[in-house]
Amino acid sequence: MLDCHWKKTFGVECFGCGFQRSFISLIEGDITASLSAYPATIPILFTFTYTIAHLLFKYKHGARNIIVLFSFAVALMVGNFIYKLIVQ
């Protein structure tokens, strides 16, 4: 796995730390390990998938839905980052 340059430099995890472990756990089928490593993985992947589907099929409210999905994923990322800062 790739090392986090942010963590090496500053000693704290970045907003994306845990995504690789979470993605690998998700591919292996361990959803609980995926969610504990990085809770935003599934919403991020769903947002990307929905965005591609919207570009192909031109959903009526697709742009609005993408904004909502993206906002939810970002909220999870920020919440996870703050949680890691407090716990460490």
Tab-separated table of N, CA, C and O in Angstrom:
chain	number	residue	atom	x	y	z
A	1	MET	N	0.829	-1.177	0.000
A	1	MET	CA	0.000	0.000	0.000
A	1	MET	C	0.879	1.248	0.000
A	1	MET	O	2.004	1.229	0.477
A	2	LEU	N	0.318	2.324	-0.499
A	2	LEU	CA	1.042	3.582	-0.567
A	2	LEU	C	1.115	4.247	0.803
A	2	LEU	O	0.169	4.197	1.577
A	3	ASP	N	2.255	4.866	1.085
A	3	ASP	CA	2.406	5.606	2.337
A	3	ASP	C	1.770	6.984	2.190
A	3	ASP	O	1.773	7.585	1.120
A	4	CYS	N	1.259	7.500	3.292
A	4	CYS	CA	0.644	8.823	3.300
A	4	CYS	C	1.729	9.873	3.558
A	4	CYS	O	2.334	9.903	4.629
A	5	HIS	N	1.946	10.730	2.579
A	5	HIS	CA	2.955	11.778	2.709
A	5	HIS	C	2.574	12.763	3.817
A	5	HIS	O	3.429	13.241	4.555
A	6	TRP	N	1.302	13.071	3.936
A	6	TRP	CA	0.813	13.986	4.972
A	6	TRP	C	1.152	13.437	6.366
A	6	TRP	O	1.638	14.174	7.223
A	7	LYS	N	0.867	12.150	6.565
A	7	LYS	CA	1.121	11.535	7.872
A	7	LYS	C	2.617	11.482	8.171
A	7	LYS	O	3.032	11.701	9.310
A	8	LYS	N	3.426	11.208	7.156
A	8	LYS	CA	4.879	11.197	7.339
A	8	LYS	C	5.395	12.580	7.730
A	8	LYS	O	6.243	12.710	8.595
A	9	THR	N	4.852	13.614	7.084
A	9	THR	CA	5.342	14.972	7.295
A	9	THR	C	4.846	15.572	8.613
A	9	THR	O	5.617	16.139	9.370
A	10	PHE	N	3.534	15.453	8.862
A	10	PHE	CA	2.943	16.144	10.007
A	10	PHE	C	2.637	15.252	11.200
A	10	PHE	O	2.313	15.748	12.278
A	11	GLY	N	2.668	13.955	11.024
A	11	GLY	CA	2.444	13.034	12.132
A	11	GLY	C	0.984	12.765	12.456
A	11	GLY	O	0.690	12.094	13.428
A	12	VAL	N	0.068	13.306	11.674
A	12	VAL	CA	-1.363	13.035	11.863
A	12	VAL	C	-1.940	12.549	10.539
A	12	VAL	O	-1.428	12.866	9.472
A	13	GLU	N	-3.004	11.776	10.638
A	13	GLU	CA	-3.618	11.242	9.429
A	13	GLU	C	-4.356	12.331	8.656
A	13	GLU	O	-4.893	13.269	9.243
A	14	CYS	N	-4.385	12.196	7.343
A	14	CYS	CA	-5.070	13.163	6.483
A	14	CYS	C	-6.548	12.783	6.334
A	14	CYS	O	-7.019	11.814	6.918
A	15	PHE	N	-7.278	13.547	5.517
A	15	PHE	CA	-8.695	13.279	5.295
A	15	PHE	C	-8.927	11.937	4.601
A	15	PHE	O	-9.994	11.363	4.715
A	16	GLY	N	-7.949	11.451	3.881
A	16	GLY	CA	-8.121	10.212	3.128
A	16	GLY	C	-7.457	8.989	3.728
A	16	GLY	O	-7.562	7.896	3.163
A	17	CYS	N	-6.780	9.165	4.848
A	17	CYS	CA	-6.101	8.024	5.464
A	17	CYS	C	-7.113	6.947	5.861
A	17	CYS	O	-8.101	7.232	6.525
A	18	GLY	N	-6.855	5.745	5.434
A	18	GLY	CA	-7.735	4.616	5.707
A	18	GLY	C	-8.517	4.176	4.491
A	18	GLY	O	-9.110	3.100	4.487
A	19	PHE	N	-8.524	5.005	3.434
A	19	PHE	CA	-9.305	4.661	2.244
A	19	PHE	C	-8.787	3.385	1.588
A	19	PHE	O	-9.582	2.534	1.188
A	20	GLN	N	-7.476	3.249	1.472
A	20	GLN	CA	-6.917	2.052	0.829
A	20	GLN	C	-7.283	0.788	1.595
A	20	GLN	O	-7.739	-0.197	1.000
A	21	ARG	N	-7.092	0.818	2.914
A	21	ARG	CA	-7.438	-0.344	3.739
A	21	ARG	C	-8.937	-0.637	3.641
A	21	ARG	O	-9.353	-1.792	3.555
A	22	SER	N	-9.734	0.423	3.657
A	22	SER	CA	-11.180	0.265	3.580
A	22	SER	C	-11.603	-0.332	2.238
A	22	SER	O	-12.453	-1.221	2.183
A	23	PHE	N	-11.002	0.140	1.158
A	23	PHE	CA	-11.337	-0.351	-0.182
A	23	PHE	C	-10.957	-1.827	-0.328
A	23	PHE	O	-11.733	-2.618	-0.875
A	24	ILE	N	-9.793	-2.185	0.181
A	24	ILE	CA	-9.364	-3.589	0.104
A	24	ILE	C	-10.292	-4.473	0.932
A	24	ILE	O	-10.688	-5.555	0.494
A	25	SER	N	-10.671	-4.012	2.119
A	25	SER	CA	-11.618	-4.773	2.940
A	25	SER	C	-12.956	-4.928	2.240
A	25	SER	O	-13.589	-5.980	2.307
A	26	LEU	N	-13.391	-3.877	1.550
A	26	LEU	CA	-14.647	-3.933	0.819
A	26	LEU	C	-14.576	-4.931	-0.333
A	26	LEU	O	-15.508	-5.710	-0.552
A	27	ILE	N	-13.472	-4.950	-1.044
A	27	ILE	CA	-13.288	-5.917	-2.138
A	27	ILE	C	-13.278	-7.348	-1.596
A	27	ILE	O	-13.809	-8.260	-2.222
A	28	GLU	N	-12.684	-7.530	-0.412
A	28	GLU	CA	-12.650	-8.856	0.209
A	28	GLU	C	-14.000	-9.252	0.804
A	28	GLU	O	-14.185	-10.389	1.218
A	29	GLY	N	-14.937	-8.315	0.860
A	29	GLY	CA	-16.280	-8.618	1.339
A	29	GLY	C	-16.510	-8.334	2.806
A	29	GLY	O	-17.570	-8.643	3.337
A	30	ASP	N	-15.548	-7.730	3.480
A	30	ASP	CA	-15.684	-7.422	4.900
A	30	ASP	C	-16.159	-5.977	5.067
A	30	ASP	O	-15.360	-5.048	5.205
A	31	ILE	N	-17.469	-5.800	5.051
A	31	ILE	CA	-18.051	-4.458	5.081
A	31	ILE	C	-17.801	-3.770	6.420
A	31	ILE	O	-17.522	-2.570	6.455
A	32	THR	N	-17.877	-4.508	7.516
A	32	THR	CA	-17.665	-3.882	8.830
A	32	THR	C	-16.225	-3.374	8.982
A	32	THR	O	-16.008	-2.293	9.524
A	33	ALA	N	-15.253	-4.130	8.504
A	33	ALA	CA	-13.863	-3.671	8.549
A	33	ALA	C	-13.670	-2.469	7.639
A	33	ALA	O	-12.924	-1.535	7.967
A	34	SER	N	-14.357	-2.478	6.508
A	34	SER	CA	-14.292	-1.350	5.586
A	34	SER	C	-14.832	-0.085	6.231
A	34	SER	O	-14.223	0.982	6.151
A	35	LEU	N	-15.976	-0.195	6.892
A	35	LEU	CA	-16.582	0.970	7.535
A	35	LEU	C	-15.764	1.457	8.726
A	35	LEU	O	-15.692	2.662	8.971
A	36	SER	N	-15.140	0.558	9.447
A	36	SER	CA	-14.334	0.996	10.587
A	36	SER	C	-13.018	1.629	10.137
A	36	SER	O	-12.502	2.522	10.809
A	37	ALA	N	-12.467	1.201	9.013
A	37	ALA	CA	-11.218	1.780	8.520
A	37	ALA	C	-11.447	3.176	7.950
A	37	ALA	O	-10.644	4.088	8.175
A	38	TYR	N	-12.544	3.364	7.218
A	38	TYR	CA	-12.832	4.654	6.593
A	38	TYR	C	-14.304	4.672	6.207
A	38	TYR	O	-14.696	4.099	5.183
A	39	PRO	N	-15.145	5.315	7.003
A	39	PRO	CA	-16.597	5.261	6.790
A	39	PRO	C	-17.084	5.865	5.471
A	39	PRO	O	-18.167	5.540	5.016
A	40	ALA	N	-16.293	6.713	4.852
A	40	ALA	CA	-16.752	7.396	3.639
A	40	ALA	C	-16.508	6.609	2.354
A	40	ALA	O	-16.902	7.057	1.283
A	41	THR	N	-15.904	5.443	2.421
A	41	THR	CA	-15.561	4.695	1.208
A	41	THR	C	-16.790	4.339	0.377
A	41	THR	O	-16.818	4.598	-0.833
A	42	ILE	N	-17.787	3.759	0.998
A	42	ILE	CA	-18.976	3.337	0.256
A	42	ILE	C	-19.717	4.543	-0.327
A	42	ILE	O	-20.059	4.521	-1.515
A	43	PRO	N	-19.942	5.624	0.432
A	43	PRO	CA	-20.580	6.791	-0.189
A	43	PRO	C	-19.757	7.415	-1.322
A	43	PRO	O	-20.326	7.872	-2.320
A	44	ILE	N	-18.436	7.417	-1.198
A	44	ILE	CA	-17.596	7.962	-2.267
A	44	ILE	C	-17.734	7.116	-3.525
A	44	ILE	O	-17.918	7.647	-4.637
A	45	LEU	N	-17.643	5.805	-3.372
A	45	LEU	CA	-17.776	4.920	-4.533
A	45	LEU	C	-19.168	5.021	-5.159
A	45	LEU	O	-19.312	5.020	-6.379
A	46	PHE	N	-20.201	5.133	-4.316
A	46	PHE	CA	-21.563	5.285	-4.824
A	46	PHE	C	-21.713	6.610	-5.570
A	46	PHE	O	-22.356	6.664	-6.621
A	47	THR	N	-21.091	7.677	-5.051
A	47	THR	CA	-21.148	8.985	-5.724
A	47	THR	C	-20.484	8.920	-7.090
A	47	THR	O	-21.030	9.435	-8.074
A	48	PHE	N	-19.315	8.293	-7.180
A	48	PHE	CA	-18.645	8.156	-8.477
A	48	PHE	C	-19.477	7.331	-9.452
A	48	PHE	O	-19.621	7.687	-10.623
A	49	THR	N	-20.039	6.237	-8.961
A	49	THR	CA	-20.867	5.376	-9.810
A	49	THR	C	-22.105	6.120	-10.300
A	49	THR	O	-22.459	6.052	-11.475
A	50	TYR	N	-22.750	6.843	-9.387
A	50	TYR	CA	-23.949	7.601	-9.756
A	50	TYR	C	-23.608	8.712	-10.747
A	50	TYR	O	-24.370	8.974	-11.681
A	51	THR	N	-22.458	9.358	-10.560
A	51	THR	CA	-22.040	10.417	-11.478
A	51	THR	C	-21.831	9.866	-12.879
A	51	THR	O	-22.267	10.478	-13.872
A	52	ILE	N	-21.192	8.731	-12.983
A	52	ILE	CA	-20.989	8.108	-14.302
A	52	ILE	C	-22.328	7.732	-14.925
A	52	ILE	O	-22.563	7.975	-16.110
A	53	ALA	N	-23.224	7.167	-14.121
A	53	ALA	CA	-24.552	6.803	-14.633
A	53	ALA	C	-25.316	8.043	-15.082
A	53	ALA	O	-26.005	8.025	-16.116
A	54	HIS	N	-25.186	9.129	-14.329
A	54	HIS	CA	-25.864	10.377	-14.714
A	54	HIS	C	-25.304	10.922	-16.028
A	54	HIS	O	-26.054	11.429	-16.868
A	55	LEU	N	-24.016	10.829	-16.221
A	55	LEU	CA	-23.422	11.296	-17.477
A	55	LEU	C	-23.885	10.456	-18.658
A	55	LEU	O	-24.036	10.970	-19.775
A	56	LEU	N	-24.119	9.182	-18.426
A	56	LEU	CA	-24.571	8.305	-19.505
A	56	LEU	C	-26.072	8.409	-19.771
A	56	LEU	O	-26.501	8.413	-20.932
A	57	PHE	N	-26.872	8.503	-18.708
A	57	PHE	CA	-28.324	8.412	-18.862
A	57	PHE	C	-29.069	9.722	-18.627
A	57	PHE	O	-30.286	9.767	-18.792
A	58	LYS	N	-28.387	10.773	-18.227
A	58	LYS	CA	-28.978	12.110	-18.041
A	58	LYS	C	-30.223	12.092	-17.159
A	58	LYS	O	-31.325	12.424	-17.587
A	59	TYR	N	-30.051	11.715	-15.887
A	59	TYR	CA	-31.166	11.701	-14.946
A	59	TYR	C	-31.730	13.111	-14.774
A	59	TYR	O	-30.999	14.092	-14.823
A	60	LYS	N	-33.026	13.197	-14.524
A	60	LYS	CA	-33.702	14.491	-14.415
A	60	LYS	C	-33.130	15.332	-13.267
A	60	LYS	O	-32.863	16.512	-13.433
A	61	HIS	N	-32.978	14.745	-12.102
A	61	HIS	CA	-32.448	15.456	-10.931
A	61	HIS	C	-31.053	14.954	-10.560
A	61	HIS	O	-30.659	14.992	-9.393
A	62	GLY	N	-30.321	14.504	-11.553
A	62	GLY	CA	-29.016	13.906	-11.304
A	62	GLY	C	-28.013	14.859	-10.689
A	62	GLY	O	-27.303	14.492	-9.757
A	63	ALA	N	-27.956	16.093	-11.175
A	63	ALA	CA	-26.971	17.046	-10.650
A	63	ALA	C	-27.241	17.342	-9.180
A	63	ALA	O	-26.312	17.394	-8.371
A	64	ARG	N	-28.500	17.519	-8.830
A	64	ARG	CA	-28.856	17.777	-7.434
A	64	ARG	C	-28.495	16.574	-6.556
A	64	ARG	O	-27.948	16.721	-5.471
A	65	ASN	N	-28.784	15.381	-7.057
A	65	ASN	CA	-28.468	14.170	-6.293
A	65	ASN	C	-26.969	14.001	-6.095
A	65	ASN	O	-26.525	13.560	-5.032
A	66	ILE	N	-26.190	14.354	-7.099
A	66	ILE	CA	-24.732	14.260	-6.985
A	66	ILE	C	-24.231	15.218	-5.911
A	66	ILE	O	-23.363	14.867	-5.105
A	67	ILE	N	-24.801	16.417	-5.854
A	67	ILE	CA	-24.397	17.386	-4.828
A	67	ILE	C	-24.722	16.850	-3.434
A	67	ILE	O	-23.912	16.951	-2.511
A	68	VAL	N	-25.894	16.244	-3.282
A	68	VAL	CA	-26.284	15.686	-1.987
A	68	VAL	C	-25.363	14.533	-1.603
A	68	VAL	O	-24.876	14.456	-0.462
A	69	LEU	N	-25.101	13.623	-2.538
A	69	LEU	CA	-24.225	12.487	-2.261
A	69	LEU	C	-22.809	12.952	-1.928
A	69	LEU	O	-22.182	12.447	-0.991
A	70	PHE	N	-22.310	13.915	-2.691
A	70	PHE	CA	-20.971	14.438	-2.450
A	70	PHE	C	-20.895	15.113	-1.086
A	70	PHE	O	-19.927	14.922	-0.346
A	71	SER	N	-21.911	15.888	-0.739
A	71	SER	CA	-21.938	16.568	0.564
A	71	SER	C	-21.940	15.563	1.711
A	71	SER	O	-21.262	15.758	2.723
A	72	PHE	N	-22.703	14.485	1.554
A	72	PHE	CA	-22.737	13.443	2.573
A	72	PHE	C	-21.364	12.788	2.729
A	72	PHE	O	-20.882	12.575	3.855
A	73	ALA	N	-20.716	12.483	1.600
A	73	ALA	CA	-19.392	11.855	1.651
A	73	ALA	C	-18.370	12.790	2.305
A	73	ALA	O	-17.554	12.351	3.125
A	74	VAL	N	-18.421	14.073	1.966
A	74	VAL	CA	-17.490	15.033	2.558
A	74	VAL	C	-17.745	15.176	4.059
A	74	VAL	O	-16.799	15.262	4.851
A	75	ALA	N	-19.006	15.191	4.463
A	75	ALA	CA	-19.331	15.273	5.890
A	75	ALA	C	-18.760	14.072	6.640
A	75	ALA	O	-18.211	14.219	7.747
A	76	LEU	N	-18.853	12.882	6.049
A	76	LEU	CA	-18.262	11.693	6.668
A	76	LEU	C	-16.740	11.800	6.732
A	76	LEU	O	-16.120	11.418	7.732
A	77	MET	N	-16.133	12.321	5.673
A	77	MET	CA	-14.680	12.475	5.660
A	77	MET	C	-14.217	13.439	6.755
A	77	MET	O	-13.274	13.145	7.498
A	78	VAL	N	-14.885	14.574	6.868
A	78	VAL	CA	-14.510	15.565	7.878
A	78	VAL	C	-14.769	15.018	9.283
A	78	VAL	O	-13.938	15.177	10.185
A	79	GLY	N	-15.912	14.370	9.458
A	79	GLY	CA	-16.214	13.775	10.760
A	79	GLY	C	-15.199	12.728	11.155
A	79	GLY	O	-14.758	12.674	12.317
A	80	ASN	N	-14.806	11.889	10.213
A	80	ASN	CA	-13.798	10.860	10.481
A	80	ASN	C	-12.452	11.496	10.816
A	80	ASN	O	-11.753	11.050	11.725
A	81	PHE	N	-12.096	12.570	10.108
A	81	PHE	CA	-10.838	13.270	10.362
A	81	PHE	C	-10.828	13.870	11.765
A	81	PHE	O	-9.856	13.709	12.510
A	82	ILE	N	-11.912	14.524	12.142
A	82	ILE	CA	-11.992	15.129	13.479
A	82	ILE	C	-11.962	14.044	14.548
A	82	ILE	O	-11.280	14.194	15.577
A	83	TYR	N	-12.666	12.950	14.316
A	83	TYR	CA	-12.656	11.836	15.264
A	83	TYR	C	-11.246	11.303	15.477
A	83	TYR	O	-10.807	11.062	16.602
A	84	LYS	N	-10.509	11.118	14.375
A	84	LYS	CA	-9.133	10.617	14.486
A	84	LYS	C	-8.229	11.606	15.213
A	84	LYS	O	-7.332	11.194	15.940
A	85	LEU	N	-8.454	12.909	15.010
A	85	LEU	CA	-7.649	13.899	15.717
A	85	LEU	C	-7.917	13.860	17.221
A	85	LEU	O	-7.001	14.003	18.030
A	86	ILE	N	-9.174	13.663	17.588
A	86	ILE	CA	-9.535	13.642	19.009
A	86	ILE	C	-9.048	12.352	19.680
A	86	ILE	O	-8.500	12.398	20.776
A	87	VAL	N	-9.205	11.214	19.004
A	87	VAL	CA	-8.852	9.930	19.589
A	87	VAL	C	-7.337	9.752	19.695
A	87	VAL	O	-6.841	9.200	20.670
A	88	GLN	N	-6.580	10.231	18.720
A	88	GLN	CA	-5.133	10.043	18.745
A	88	GLN	C	-4.549	10.946	19.708
A	88	GLN	O	-4.132	11.421	20.431
